[in-house]
PDB file of C-alpha atoms in Angstrom:
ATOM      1  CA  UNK A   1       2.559 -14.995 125.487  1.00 41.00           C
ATOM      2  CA  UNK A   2      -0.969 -16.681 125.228  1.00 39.00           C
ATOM      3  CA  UNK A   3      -1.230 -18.789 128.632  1.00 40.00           C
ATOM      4  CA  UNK A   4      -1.518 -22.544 127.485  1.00 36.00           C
ATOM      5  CA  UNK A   5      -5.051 -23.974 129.174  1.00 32.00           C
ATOM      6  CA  UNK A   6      -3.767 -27.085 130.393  1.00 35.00           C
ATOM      7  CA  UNK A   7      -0.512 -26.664 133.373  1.00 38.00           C
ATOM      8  CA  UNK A   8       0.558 -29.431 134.784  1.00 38.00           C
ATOM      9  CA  UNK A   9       1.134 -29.230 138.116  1.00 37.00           C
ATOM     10  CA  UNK A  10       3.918 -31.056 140.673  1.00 38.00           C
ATOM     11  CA  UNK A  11       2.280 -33.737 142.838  1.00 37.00           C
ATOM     12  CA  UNK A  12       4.741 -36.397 144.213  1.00 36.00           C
ATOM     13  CA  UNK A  13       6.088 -38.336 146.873  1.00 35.00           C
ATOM     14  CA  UNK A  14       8.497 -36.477 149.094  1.00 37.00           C
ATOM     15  CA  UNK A  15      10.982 -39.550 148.806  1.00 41.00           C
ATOM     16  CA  UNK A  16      11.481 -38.273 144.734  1.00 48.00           C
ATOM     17  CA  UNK A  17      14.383 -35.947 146.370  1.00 62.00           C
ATOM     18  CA  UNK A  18      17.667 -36.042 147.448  1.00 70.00           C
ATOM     19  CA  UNK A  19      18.169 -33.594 149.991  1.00 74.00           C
ATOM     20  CA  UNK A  20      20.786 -32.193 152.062  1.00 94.00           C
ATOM     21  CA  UNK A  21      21.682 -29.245 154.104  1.00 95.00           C
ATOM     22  CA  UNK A  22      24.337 -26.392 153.035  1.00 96.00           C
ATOM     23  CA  UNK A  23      25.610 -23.643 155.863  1.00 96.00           C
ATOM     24  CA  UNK A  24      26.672 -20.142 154.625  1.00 97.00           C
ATOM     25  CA  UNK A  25      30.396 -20.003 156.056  1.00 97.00           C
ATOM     26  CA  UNK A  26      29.917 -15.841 155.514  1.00 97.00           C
ATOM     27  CA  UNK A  27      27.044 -15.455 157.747  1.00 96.00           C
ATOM     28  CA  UNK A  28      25.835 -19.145 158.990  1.00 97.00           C
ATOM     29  CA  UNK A  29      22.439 -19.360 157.541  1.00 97.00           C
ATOM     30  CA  UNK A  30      21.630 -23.309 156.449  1.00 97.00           C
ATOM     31  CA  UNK A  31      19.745 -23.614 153.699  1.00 97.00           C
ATOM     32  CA  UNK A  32      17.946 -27.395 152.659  1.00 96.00           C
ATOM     33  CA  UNK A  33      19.287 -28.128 149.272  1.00 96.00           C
ATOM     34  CA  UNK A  34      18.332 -30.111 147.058  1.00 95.00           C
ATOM     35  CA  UNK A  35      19.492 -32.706 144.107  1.00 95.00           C
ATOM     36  CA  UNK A  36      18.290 -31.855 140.654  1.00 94.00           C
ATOM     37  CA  UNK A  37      20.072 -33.901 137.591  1.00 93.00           C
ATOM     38  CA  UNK A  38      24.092 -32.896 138.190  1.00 94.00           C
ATOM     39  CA  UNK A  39      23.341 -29.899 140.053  1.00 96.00           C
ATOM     40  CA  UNK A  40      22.640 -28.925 143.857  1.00 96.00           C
ATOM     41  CA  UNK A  41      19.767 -26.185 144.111  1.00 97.00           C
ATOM     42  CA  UNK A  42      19.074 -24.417 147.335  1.00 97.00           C
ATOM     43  CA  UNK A  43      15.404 -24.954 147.942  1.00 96.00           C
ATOM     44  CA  UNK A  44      14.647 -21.196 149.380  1.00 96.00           C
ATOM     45  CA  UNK A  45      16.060 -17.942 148.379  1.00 97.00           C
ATOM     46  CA  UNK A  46      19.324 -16.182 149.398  1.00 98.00           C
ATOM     47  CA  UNK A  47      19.511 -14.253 152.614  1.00 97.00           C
ATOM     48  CA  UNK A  48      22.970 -12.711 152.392  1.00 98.00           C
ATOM     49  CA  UNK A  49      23.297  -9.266 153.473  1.00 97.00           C
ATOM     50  CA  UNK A  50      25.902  -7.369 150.972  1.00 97.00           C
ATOM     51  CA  UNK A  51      25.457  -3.365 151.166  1.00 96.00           C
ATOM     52  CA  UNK A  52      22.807  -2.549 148.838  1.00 94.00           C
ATOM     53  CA  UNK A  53      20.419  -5.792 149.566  1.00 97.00           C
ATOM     54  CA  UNK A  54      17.121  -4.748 150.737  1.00 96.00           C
ATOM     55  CA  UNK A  55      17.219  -6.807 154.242  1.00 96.00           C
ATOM     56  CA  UNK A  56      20.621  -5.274 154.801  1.00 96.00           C
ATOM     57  CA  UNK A  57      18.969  -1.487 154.399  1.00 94.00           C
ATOM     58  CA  UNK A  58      15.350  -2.727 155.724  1.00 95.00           C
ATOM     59  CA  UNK A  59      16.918  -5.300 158.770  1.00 94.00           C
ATOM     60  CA  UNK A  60      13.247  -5.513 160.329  1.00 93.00           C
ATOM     61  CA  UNK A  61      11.114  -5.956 157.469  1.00 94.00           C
ATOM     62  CA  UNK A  62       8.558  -8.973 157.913  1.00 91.00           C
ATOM     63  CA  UNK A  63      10.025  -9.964 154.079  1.00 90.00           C
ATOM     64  CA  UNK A  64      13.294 -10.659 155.007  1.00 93.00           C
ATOM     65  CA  UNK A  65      12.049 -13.960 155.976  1.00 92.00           C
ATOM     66  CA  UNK A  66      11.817 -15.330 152.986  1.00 91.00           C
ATOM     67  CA  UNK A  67      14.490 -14.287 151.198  1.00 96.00           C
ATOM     68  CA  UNK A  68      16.766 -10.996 150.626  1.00 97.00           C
ATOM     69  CA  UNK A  69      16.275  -8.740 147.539  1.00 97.00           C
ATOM     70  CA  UNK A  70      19.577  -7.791 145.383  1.00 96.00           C
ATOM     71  CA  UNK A  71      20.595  -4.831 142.671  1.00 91.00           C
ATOM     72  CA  UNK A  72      22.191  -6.893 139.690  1.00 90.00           C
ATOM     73  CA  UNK A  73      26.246  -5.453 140.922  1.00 90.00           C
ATOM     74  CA  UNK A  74      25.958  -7.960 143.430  1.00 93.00           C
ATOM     75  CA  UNK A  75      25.614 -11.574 141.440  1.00 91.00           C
ATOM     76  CA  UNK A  76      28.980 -12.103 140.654  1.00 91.00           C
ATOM     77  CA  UNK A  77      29.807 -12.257 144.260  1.00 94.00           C
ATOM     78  CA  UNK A  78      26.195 -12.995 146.340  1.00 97.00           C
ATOM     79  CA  UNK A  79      26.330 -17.098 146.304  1.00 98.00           C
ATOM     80  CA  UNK A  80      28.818 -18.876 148.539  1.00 98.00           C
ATOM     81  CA  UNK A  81      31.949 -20.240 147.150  1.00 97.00           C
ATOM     82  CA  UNK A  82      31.034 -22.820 145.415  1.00 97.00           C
ATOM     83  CA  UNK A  83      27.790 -21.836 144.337  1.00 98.00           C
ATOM     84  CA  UNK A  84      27.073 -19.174 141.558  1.00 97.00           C
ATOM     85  CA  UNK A  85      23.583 -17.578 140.144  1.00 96.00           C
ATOM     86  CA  UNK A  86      21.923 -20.195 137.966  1.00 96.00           C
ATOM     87  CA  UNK A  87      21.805 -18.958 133.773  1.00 94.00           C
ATOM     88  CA  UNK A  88      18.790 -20.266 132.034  1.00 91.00           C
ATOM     89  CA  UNK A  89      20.208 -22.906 130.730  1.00 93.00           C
ATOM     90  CA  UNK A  90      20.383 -24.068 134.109  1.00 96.00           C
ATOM     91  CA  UNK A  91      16.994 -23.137 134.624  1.00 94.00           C
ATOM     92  CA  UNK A  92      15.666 -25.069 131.891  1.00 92.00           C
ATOM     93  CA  UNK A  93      17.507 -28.170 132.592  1.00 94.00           C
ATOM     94  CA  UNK A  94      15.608 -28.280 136.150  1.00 94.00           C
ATOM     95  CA  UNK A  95      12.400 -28.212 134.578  1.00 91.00           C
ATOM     96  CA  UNK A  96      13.662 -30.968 131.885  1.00 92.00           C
ATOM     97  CA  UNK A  97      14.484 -33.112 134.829  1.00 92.00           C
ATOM     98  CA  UNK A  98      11.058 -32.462 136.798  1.00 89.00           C
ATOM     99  CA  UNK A  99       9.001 -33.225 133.089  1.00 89.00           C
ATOM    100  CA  UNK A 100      11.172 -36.566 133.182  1.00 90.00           C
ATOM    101  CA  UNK A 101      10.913 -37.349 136.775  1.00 88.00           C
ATOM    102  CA  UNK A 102       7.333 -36.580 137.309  1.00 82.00           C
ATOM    103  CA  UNK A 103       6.297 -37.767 133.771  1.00 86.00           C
ATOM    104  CA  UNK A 104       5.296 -34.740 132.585  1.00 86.00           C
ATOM    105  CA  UNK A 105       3.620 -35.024 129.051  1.00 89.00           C
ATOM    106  CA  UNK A 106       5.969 -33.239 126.304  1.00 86.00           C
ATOM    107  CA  UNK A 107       3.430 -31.834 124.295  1.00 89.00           C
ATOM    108  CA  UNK A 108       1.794 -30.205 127.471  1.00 91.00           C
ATOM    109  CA  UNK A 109       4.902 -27.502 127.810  1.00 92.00           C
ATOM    110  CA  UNK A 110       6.095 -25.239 125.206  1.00 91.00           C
ATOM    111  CA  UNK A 111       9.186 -23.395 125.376  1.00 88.00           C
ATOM    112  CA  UNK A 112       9.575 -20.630 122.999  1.00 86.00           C
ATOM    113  CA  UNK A 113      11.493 -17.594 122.073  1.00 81.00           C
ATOM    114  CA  UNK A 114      10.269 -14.447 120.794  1.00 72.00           C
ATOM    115  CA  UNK A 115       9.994 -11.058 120.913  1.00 66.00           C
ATOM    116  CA  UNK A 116       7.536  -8.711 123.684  1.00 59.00           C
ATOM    117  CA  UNK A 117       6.986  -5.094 124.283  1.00 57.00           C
ATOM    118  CA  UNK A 118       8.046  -4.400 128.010  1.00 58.00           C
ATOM    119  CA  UNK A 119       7.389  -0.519 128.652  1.00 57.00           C
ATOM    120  CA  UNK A 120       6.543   0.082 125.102  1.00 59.00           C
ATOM    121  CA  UNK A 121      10.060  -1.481 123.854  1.00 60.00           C
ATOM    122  CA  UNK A 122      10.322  -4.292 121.903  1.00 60.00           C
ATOM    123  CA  UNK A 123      13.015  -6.526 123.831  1.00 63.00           C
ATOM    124  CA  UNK A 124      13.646 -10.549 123.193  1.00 74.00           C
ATOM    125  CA  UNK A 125      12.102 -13.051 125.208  1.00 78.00           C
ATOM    126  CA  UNK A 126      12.287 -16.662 126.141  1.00 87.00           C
ATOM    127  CA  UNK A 127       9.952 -18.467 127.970  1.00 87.00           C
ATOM    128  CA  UNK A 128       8.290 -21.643 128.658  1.00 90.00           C
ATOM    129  CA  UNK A 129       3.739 -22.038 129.599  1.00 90.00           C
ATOM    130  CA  UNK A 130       2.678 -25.484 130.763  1.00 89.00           C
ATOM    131  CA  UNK A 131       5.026 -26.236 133.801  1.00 88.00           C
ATOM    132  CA  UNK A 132       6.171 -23.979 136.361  1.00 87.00           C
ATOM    133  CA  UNK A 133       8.361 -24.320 139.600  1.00 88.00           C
ATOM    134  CA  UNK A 134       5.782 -21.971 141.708  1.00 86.00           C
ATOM    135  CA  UNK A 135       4.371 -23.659 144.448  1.00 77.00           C
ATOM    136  CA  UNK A 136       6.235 -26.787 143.920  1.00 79.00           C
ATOM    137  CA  UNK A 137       6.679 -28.166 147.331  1.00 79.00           C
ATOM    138  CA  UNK A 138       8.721 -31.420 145.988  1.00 84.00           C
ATOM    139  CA  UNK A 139      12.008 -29.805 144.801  1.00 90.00           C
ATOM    140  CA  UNK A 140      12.423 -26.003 144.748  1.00 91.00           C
ATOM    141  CA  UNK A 141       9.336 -24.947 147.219  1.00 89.00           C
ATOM    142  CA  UNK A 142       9.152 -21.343 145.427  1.00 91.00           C
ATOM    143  CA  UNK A 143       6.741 -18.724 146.515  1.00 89.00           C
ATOM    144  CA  UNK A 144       5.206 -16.026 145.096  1.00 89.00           C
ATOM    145  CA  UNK A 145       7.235 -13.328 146.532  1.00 89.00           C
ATOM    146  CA  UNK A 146       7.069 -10.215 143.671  1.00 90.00           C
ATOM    147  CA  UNK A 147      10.114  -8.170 144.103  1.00 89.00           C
ATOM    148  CA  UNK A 148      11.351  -4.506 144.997  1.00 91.00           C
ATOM    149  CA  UNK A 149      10.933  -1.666 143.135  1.00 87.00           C
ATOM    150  CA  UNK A 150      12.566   1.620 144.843  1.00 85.00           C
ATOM    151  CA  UNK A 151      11.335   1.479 148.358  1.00 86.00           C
ATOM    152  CA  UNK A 152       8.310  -0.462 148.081  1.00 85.00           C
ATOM    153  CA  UNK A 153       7.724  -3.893 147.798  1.00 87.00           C
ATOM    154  CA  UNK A 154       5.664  -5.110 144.735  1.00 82.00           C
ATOM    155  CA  UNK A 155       3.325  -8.350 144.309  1.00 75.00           C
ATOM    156  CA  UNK A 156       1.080  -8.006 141.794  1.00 62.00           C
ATOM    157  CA  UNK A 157      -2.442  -9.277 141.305  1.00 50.00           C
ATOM    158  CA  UNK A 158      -1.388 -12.349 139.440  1.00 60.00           C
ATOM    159  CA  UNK A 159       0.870 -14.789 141.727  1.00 83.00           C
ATOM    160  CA  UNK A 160       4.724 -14.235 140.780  1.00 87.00           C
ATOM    161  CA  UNK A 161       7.985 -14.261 141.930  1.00 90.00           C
ATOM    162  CA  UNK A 162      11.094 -12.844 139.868  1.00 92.00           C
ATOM    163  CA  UNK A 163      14.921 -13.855 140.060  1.00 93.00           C
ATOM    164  CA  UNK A 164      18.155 -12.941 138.469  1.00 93.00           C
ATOM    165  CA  UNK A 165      19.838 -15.023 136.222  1.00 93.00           C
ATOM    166  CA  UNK A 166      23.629 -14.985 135.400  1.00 88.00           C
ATOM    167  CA  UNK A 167      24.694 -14.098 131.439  1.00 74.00           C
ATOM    168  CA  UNK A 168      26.535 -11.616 130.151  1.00 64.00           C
ATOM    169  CA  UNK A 169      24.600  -9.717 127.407  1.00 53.00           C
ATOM    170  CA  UNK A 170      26.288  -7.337 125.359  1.00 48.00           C
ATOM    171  CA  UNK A 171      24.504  -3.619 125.536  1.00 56.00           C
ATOM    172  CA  UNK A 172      22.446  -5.031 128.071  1.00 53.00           C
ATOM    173  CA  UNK A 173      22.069  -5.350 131.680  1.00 65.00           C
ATOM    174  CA  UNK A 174      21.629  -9.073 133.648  1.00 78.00           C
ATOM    175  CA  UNK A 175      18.131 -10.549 132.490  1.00 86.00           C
ATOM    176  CA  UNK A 176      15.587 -11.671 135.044  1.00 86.00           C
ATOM    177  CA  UNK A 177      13.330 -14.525 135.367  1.00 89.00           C
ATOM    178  CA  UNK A 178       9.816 -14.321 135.666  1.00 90.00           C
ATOM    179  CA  UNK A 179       7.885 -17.394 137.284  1.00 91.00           C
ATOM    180  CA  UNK A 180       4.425 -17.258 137.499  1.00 89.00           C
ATOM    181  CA  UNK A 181       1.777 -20.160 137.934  1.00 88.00           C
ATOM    182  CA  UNK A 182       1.364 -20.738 133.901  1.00 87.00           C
ATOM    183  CA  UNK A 183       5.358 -20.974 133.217  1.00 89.00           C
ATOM    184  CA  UNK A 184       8.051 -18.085 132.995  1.00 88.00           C
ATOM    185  CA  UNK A 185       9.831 -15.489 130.864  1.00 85.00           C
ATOM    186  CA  UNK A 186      12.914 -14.517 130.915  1.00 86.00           C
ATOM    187  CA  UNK A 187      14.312 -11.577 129.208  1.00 78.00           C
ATOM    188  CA  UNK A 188      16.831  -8.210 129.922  1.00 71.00           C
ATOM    189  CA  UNK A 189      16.001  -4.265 129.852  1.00 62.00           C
ATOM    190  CA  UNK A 190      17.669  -1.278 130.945  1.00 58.00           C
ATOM    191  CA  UNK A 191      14.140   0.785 132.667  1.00 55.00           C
ATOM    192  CA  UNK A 192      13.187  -0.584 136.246  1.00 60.00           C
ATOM    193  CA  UNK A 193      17.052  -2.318 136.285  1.00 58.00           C
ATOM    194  CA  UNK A 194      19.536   0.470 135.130  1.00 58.00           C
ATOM    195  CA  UNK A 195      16.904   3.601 136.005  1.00 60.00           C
ATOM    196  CA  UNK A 196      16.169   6.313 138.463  1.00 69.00           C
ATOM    197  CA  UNK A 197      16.546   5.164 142.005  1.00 66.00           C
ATOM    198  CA  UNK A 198      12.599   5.408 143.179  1.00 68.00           C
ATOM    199  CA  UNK A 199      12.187   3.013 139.860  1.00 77.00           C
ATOM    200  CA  UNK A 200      14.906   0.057 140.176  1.00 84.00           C
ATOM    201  CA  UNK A 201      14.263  -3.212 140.657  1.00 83.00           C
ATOM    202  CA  UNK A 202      15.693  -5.545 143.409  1.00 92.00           C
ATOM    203  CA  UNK A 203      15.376  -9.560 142.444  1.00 93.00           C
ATOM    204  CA  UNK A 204      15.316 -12.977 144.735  1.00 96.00           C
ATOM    205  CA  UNK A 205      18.182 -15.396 143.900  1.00 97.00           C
ATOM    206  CA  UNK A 206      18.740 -19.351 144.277  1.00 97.00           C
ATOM    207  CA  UNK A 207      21.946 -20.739 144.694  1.00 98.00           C
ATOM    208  CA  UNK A 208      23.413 -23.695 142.042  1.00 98.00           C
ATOM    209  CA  UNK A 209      26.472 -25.461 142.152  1.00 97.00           C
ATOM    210  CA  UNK A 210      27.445 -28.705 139.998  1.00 96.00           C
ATOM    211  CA  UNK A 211      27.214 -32.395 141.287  1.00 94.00           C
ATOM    212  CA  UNK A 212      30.870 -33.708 142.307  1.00 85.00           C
TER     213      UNK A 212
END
């Protein structure tokens, strides 16, 4: 993907946002949520501990504050009752609602589908350049927080943060969202997810649950 040159970023008043609080019955973290369309988004990423979470196994690393680190077996189960793991289509409505609540011009995004090489394989992509949700302190407050890979923690040169999104796939494992400061990609590949243990990948993960 060829990065677009204009990116609109997220500047607006605070009072844009409805926002609440949610506790974690399992564990009683409170998370600030917030309203986006007919869904409730928490505005910072998971902390539950399940088994094989990386603040669970690494209970005094400096990351754990902002946000745990999870193998793909746990997002059926990781969010709260209630709440599940958003899909894209989920994803893509939130940024629908920030292009019509901030005004976003239309023809400054583009969201497209096609296909990339990741590790040399060809694998299908979707993705959107022009608006991101990085660094937006008005709804979703995401940082650039890379992600796990085996033991080590890895943030690359270029500002990202990655996080699992729910869809069953057949052949293929749970695809993962990449958010960077131009837009994001998602797509699904077995190396780094269903691999040798020194090279898996362990991925943030917001909370969504529908408007009642």
């Amino acid at each position: 993907m060829k990065p677009l040159t204009l990116l609109v970023l997220i500047v607006a008043s605070f009072s844009l946002k409805a926002q609440d609080y949610f506790e974690d019955p399992r564990d009683g973290d409170t998370y600030e949520i917030v309203k986006v369309g007919e869904h409730w988004w928490f505005r910072s990423n998971l902390n539950f501990q399940t088994a094989t979470s990386w603040c669970f196994q690494n209970p005094d690393d400096e990351l754990c504050e902002i946000g745990n680190f999870y193998y793909p077996a746990d997002l059926p189960n990781v969010c709260p009752d209630g709440w599940r793991v958003p899909t894209w289509e989920e994803y893509t409505l939130a940024l629908h609602f920030l292009m019509d609540t901030l005004n976003v011009p239309q023809n400054s995004v583009k969201f497209m589908r096609e296909d990339i090489k990741s590790n040399k394989i060809p694998i299908s992509a979707e993705g959107v350049l022009g608006i991101t949700f990085l660094n937006d302190s008005i709804y979703f407050n995401m940082l650039a927080t890379g992600f796990i890979q085996g033991k080590k923690w890895i943030k690359r040169t270029h500002s990202t943060t990655t996080m699992w999104v729910k869809k069953e796939i057949m052949d293929l494992p749970q695809p993962h969202l990449h958010i960077r400061e131009d837009g994001m990609v998602k797509h699904s590949h077995h190396h780094n997810v269903i691999d040798k243990p020194r090279k898996q990948r362990r991925f943030s993960i917001r909370c969504v649950c529908d408007v009642e």
